[in-house]
mmCIF file of C-alpha atoms and ligand atoms in Angstrom:
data_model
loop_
_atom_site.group_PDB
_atom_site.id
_atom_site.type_symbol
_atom_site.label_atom_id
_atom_site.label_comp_id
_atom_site.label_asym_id
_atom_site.label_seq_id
_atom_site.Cartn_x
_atom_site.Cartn_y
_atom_site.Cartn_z
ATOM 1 C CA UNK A 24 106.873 115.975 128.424
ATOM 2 C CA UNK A 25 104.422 115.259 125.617
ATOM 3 C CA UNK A 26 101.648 113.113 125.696
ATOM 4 C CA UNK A 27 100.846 110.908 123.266
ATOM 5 C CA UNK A 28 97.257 109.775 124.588
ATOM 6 C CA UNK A 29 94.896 109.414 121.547
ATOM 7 C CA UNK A 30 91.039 110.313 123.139
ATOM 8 C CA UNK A 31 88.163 108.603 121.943
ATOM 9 C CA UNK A 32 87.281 110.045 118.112
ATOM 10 C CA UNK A 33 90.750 111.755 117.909
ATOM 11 C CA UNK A 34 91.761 109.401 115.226
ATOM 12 C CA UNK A 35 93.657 111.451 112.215
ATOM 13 C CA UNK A 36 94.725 110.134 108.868
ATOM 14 C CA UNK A 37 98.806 110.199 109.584
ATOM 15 C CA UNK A 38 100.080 111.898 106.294
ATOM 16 C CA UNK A 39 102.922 109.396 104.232
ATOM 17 C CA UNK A 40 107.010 110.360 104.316
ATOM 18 C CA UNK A 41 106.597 110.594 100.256
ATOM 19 C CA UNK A 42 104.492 111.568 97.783
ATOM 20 C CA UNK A 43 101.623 109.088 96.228
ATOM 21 C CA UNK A 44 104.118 108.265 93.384
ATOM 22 C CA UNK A 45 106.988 107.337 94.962
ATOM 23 C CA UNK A 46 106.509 103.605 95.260
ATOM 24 C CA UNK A 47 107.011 103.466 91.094
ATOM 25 C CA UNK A 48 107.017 101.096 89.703
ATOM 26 C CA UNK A 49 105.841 98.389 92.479
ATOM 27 C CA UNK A 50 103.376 100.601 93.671
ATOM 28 C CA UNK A 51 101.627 102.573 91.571
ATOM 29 C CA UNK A 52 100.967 106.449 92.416
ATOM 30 C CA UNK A 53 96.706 105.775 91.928
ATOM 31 C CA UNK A 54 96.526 102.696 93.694
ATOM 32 C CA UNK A 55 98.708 104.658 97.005
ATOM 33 C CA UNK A 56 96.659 107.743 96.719
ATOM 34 C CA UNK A 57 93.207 105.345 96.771
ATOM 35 C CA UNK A 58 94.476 102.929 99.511
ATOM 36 C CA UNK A 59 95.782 105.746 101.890
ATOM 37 C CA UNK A 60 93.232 108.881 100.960
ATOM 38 C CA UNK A 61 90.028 106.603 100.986
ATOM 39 C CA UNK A 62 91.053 103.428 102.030
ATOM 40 C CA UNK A 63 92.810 104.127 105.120
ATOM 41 C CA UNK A 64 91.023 107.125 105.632
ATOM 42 C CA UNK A 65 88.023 104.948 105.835
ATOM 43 C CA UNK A 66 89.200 103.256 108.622
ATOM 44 C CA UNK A 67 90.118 106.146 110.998
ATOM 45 C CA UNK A 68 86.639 108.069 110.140
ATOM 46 C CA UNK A 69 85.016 104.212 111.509
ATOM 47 C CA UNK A 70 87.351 103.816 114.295
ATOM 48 C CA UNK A 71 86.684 107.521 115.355
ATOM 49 C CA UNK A 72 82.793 107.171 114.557
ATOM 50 C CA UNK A 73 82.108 104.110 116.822
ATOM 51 C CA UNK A 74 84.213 104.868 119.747
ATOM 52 C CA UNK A 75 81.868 108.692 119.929
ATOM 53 C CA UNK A 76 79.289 105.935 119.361
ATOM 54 C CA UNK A 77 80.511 104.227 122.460
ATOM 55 C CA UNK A 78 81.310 107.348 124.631
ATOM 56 C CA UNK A 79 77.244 108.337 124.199
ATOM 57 C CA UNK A 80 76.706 104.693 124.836
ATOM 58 C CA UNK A 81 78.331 105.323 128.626
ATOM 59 C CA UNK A 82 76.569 108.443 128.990
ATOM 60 C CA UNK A 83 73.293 107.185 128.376
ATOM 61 C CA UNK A 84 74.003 103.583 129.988
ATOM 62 C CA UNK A 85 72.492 102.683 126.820
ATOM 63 C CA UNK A 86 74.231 99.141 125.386
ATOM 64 C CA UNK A 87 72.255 97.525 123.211
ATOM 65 C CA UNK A 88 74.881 98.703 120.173
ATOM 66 C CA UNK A 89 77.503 96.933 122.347
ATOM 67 C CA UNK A 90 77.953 94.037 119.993
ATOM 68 C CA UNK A 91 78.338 96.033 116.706
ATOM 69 C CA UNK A 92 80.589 98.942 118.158
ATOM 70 C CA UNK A 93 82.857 96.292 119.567
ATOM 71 C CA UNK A 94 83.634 94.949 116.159
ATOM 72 C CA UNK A 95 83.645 98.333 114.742
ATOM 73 C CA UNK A 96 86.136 99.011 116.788
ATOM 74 C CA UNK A 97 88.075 95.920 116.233
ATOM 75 C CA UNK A 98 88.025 95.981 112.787
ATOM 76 C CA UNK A 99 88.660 99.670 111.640
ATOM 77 C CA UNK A 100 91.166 99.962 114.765
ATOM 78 C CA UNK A 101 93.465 97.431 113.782
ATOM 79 C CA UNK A 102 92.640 98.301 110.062
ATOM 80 C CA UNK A 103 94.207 102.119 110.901
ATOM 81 C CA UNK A 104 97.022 100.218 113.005
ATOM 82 C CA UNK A 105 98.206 98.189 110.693
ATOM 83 C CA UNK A 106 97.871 101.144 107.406
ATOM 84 C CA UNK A 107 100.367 103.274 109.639
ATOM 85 C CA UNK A 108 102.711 100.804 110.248
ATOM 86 C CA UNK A 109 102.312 99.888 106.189
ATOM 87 C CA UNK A 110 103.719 103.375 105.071
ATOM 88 C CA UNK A 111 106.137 103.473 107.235
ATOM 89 C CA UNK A 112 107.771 99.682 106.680
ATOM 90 C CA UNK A 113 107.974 100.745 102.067
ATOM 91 C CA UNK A 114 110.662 103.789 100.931
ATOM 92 C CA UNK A 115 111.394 104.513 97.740
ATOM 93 C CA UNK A 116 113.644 102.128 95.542
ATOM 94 C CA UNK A 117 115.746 104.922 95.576
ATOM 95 C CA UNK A 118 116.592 104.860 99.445
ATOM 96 C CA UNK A 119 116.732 101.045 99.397
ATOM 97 C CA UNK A 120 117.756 100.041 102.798
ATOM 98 C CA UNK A 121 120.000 96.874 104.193
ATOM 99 C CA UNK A 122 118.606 94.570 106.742
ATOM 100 C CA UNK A 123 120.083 96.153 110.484
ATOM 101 C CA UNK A 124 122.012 93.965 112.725
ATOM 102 C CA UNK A 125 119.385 93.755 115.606
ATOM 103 C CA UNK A 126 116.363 92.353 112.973
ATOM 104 C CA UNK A 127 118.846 89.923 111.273
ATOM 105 C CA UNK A 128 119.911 88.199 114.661
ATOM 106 C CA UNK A 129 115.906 88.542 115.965
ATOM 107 C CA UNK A 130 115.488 86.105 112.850
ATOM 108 C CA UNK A 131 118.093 83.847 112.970
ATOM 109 C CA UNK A 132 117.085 82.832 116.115
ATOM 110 C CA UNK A 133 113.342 83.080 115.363
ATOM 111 C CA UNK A 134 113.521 81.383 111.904
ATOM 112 C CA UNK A 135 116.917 79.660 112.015
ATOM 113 C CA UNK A 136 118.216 81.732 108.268
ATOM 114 C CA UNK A 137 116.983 84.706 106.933
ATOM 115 C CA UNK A 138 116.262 82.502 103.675
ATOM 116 C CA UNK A 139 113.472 80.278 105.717
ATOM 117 C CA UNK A 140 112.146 83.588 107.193
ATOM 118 C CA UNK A 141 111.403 84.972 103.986
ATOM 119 C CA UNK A 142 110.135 81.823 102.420
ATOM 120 C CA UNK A 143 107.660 81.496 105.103
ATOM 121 C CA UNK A 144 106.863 85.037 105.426
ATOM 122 C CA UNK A 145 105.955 85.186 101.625
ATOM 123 C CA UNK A 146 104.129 82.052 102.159
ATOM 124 C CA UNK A 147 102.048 83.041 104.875
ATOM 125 C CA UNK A 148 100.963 86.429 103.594
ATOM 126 C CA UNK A 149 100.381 85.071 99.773
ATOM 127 C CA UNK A 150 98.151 82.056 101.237
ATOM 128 C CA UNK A 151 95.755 84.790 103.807
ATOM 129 C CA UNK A 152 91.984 83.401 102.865
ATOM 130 C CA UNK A 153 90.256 86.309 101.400
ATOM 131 C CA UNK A 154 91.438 89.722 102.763
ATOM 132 C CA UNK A 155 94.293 90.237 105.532
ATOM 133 C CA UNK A 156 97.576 91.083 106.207
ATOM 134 C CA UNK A 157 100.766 89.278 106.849
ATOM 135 C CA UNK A 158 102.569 90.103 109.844
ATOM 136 C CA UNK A 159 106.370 89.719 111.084
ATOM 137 C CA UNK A 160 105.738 90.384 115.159
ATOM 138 C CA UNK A 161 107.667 90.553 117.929
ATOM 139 C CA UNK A 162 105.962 88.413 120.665
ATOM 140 C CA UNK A 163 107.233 89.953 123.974
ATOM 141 C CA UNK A 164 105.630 86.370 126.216
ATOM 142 C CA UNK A 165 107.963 84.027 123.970
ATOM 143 C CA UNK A 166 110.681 86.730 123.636
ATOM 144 C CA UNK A 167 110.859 86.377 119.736
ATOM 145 C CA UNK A 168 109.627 86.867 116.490
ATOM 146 C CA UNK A 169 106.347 85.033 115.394
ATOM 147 C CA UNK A 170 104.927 85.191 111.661
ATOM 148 C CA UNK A 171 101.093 85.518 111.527
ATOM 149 C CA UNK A 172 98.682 86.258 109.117
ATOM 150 C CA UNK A 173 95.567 88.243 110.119
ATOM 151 C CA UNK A 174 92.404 87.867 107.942
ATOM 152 C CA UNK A 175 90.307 91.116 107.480
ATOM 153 C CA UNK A 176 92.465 93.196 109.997
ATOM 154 C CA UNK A 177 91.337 91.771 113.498
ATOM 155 C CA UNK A 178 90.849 88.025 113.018
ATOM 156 C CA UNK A 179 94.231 85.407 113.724
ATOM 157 C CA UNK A 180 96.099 87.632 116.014
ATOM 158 C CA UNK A 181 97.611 86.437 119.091
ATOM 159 C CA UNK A 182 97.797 88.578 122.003
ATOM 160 C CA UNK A 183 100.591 91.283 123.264
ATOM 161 C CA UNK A 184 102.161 90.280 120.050
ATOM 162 C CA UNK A 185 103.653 93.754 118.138
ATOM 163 C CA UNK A 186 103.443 93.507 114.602
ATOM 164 C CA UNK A 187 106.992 95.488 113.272
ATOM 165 C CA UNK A 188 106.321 94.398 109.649
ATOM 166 C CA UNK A 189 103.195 94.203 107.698
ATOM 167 C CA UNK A 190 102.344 93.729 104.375
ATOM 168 C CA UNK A 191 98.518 94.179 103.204
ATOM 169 C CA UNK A 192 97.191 91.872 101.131
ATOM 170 C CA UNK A 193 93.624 92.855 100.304
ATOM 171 C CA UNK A 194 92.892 93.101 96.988
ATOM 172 C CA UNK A 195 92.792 96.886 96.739
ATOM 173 C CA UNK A 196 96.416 96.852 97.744
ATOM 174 C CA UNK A 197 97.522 95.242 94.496
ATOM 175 C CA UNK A 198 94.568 95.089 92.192
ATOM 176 C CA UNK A 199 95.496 97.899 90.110
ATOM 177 C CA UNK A 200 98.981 96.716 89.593
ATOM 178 C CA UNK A 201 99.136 93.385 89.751
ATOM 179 C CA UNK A 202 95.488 92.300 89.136
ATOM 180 C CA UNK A 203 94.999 88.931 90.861
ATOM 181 C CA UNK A 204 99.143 87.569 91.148
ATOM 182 C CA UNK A 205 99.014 88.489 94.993
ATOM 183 C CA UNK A 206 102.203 86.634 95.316
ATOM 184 C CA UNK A 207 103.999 89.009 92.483
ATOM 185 C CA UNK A 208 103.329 91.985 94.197
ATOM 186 C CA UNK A 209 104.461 90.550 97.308
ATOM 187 C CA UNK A 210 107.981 89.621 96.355
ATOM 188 C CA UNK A 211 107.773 93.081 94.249
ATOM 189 C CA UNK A 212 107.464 94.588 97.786
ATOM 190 C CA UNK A 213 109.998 92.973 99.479
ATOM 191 C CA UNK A 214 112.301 95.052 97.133
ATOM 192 C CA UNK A 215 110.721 98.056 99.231
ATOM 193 C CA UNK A 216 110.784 97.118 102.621
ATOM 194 C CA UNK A 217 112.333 100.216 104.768
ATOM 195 C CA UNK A 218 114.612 98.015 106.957
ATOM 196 C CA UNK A 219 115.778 100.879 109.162
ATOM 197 C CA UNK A 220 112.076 101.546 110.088
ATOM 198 C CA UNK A 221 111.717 97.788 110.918
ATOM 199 C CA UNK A 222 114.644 98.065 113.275
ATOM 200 C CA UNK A 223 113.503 100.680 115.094
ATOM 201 C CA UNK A 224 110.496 98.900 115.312
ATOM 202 C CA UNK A 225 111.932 95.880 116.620
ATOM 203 C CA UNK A 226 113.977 97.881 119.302
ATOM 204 C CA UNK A 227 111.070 99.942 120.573
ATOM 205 C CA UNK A 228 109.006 96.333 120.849
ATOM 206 C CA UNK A 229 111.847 94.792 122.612
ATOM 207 C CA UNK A 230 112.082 97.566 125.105
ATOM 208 C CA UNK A 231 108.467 97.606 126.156
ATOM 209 C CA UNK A 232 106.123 100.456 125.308
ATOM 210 C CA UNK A 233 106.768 103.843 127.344
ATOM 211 C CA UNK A 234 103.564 105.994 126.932
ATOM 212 C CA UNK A 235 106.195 108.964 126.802
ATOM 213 C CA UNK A 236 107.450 107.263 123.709
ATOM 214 C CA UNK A 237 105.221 107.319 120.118
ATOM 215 C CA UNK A 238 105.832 103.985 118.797
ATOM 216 C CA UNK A 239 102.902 103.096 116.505
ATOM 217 C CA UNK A 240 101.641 106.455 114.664
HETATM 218 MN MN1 LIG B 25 94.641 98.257 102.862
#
């Protein structure tokens, strides 16, 4: 059986399902190639950095970085978390995708009617202060769906929850396309969302993570 175990500074860039232009016209081709080539790649190459950071820290039982590599760590971890989860939540308009059976029920209990779901989902991410995402997470204590929003990557989060559907809402996910109407290019987006991806998602949350299973990237 395979094993999925990522070691300390074994971070890699996971490559996208479609090529840089295939978000046209919501997303255009310079903005994807910039927010997953540097952007996201960013974020691994930190993530990767601080953790070797932290493994010398152990061997030389010296700390005193302890404070800056844990928010390293926080920040570009989550940042790569969330990225991969990104890519894989958007296809193409051409392989537009229905909303599954399993997600749909998840949110009419959650959220009462998919209508109020997506109102407040919208809401939530258009309103993040500054930089952050907004996330539709399965929350595995209250056995249902929460909405949060997460400013930078790390901050807002609530614990054990698994985010299933994220949309990024830093500037340089939109800028170049949408300039400063945040909320434009997230009801653009919503026209992408890959709903089979956030099914699978949801079922692989529900279950309970199996390290024999690759669930995140
Ligand atoms: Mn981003």
């Amino acid at each position: 059986m395979e094993n999925y175990i990522i070691l300390p500074g074994q971070h890699k860039l996971p490559p996208l399902a479609y090529p840089y232009n295939a978000l046209e016209p919501i997303i255009g081709s310079e903005t994807v190639k910039i927010h997953h080539n540097k952007h996201h790649k960013g974020y691994v190459d930190g993530l990767n950095k601080a953790e070797l950071q932290l493994v010398n820290a152990r061997k030389n039982k010296d700390f005193s970085l302890i404070k800056y590599l844990e928010n390293e760590i926080a920040f570009n971890g989550s940042g790569h978390i969330l990225h991969s989860i990104y890519w894989t939540i958007m296809a193409p308009l051409n392989k537009k995708t229905q909303i599954k059976p399993l997600t749909y029920n998840q949110i009419l209990t959650s959220f009462g009617s998919f209508e109020s779901f997506k109102e407040q989902f919208i809401e939530s991410a258009s309103k993040v202060e500054a930089s952050g995402w907004g996330i539709l997470a399965w929350n595995p204590a209250w056995r249902r769906l929460v909405i949060l929003q997460a400013e930078k990557h790390q901050n807002l989060t609530q614990w054990s929850s698994i985010p299933i559907l994220v949309v990024d809402v830093w500037e340089h996910a939109y800028y170049l396309d949408y300039q400063n109407k945040r909320k434009e290019y997230i009801n653009a987006l919503w026209e992408l969302i890959n709903w089979d991806e956030v099914e699978k998602r949801l079922l692989l949350a529900m279950q309970g993570i199996t390290p024999l299973k690759k669930v995140y990237i």
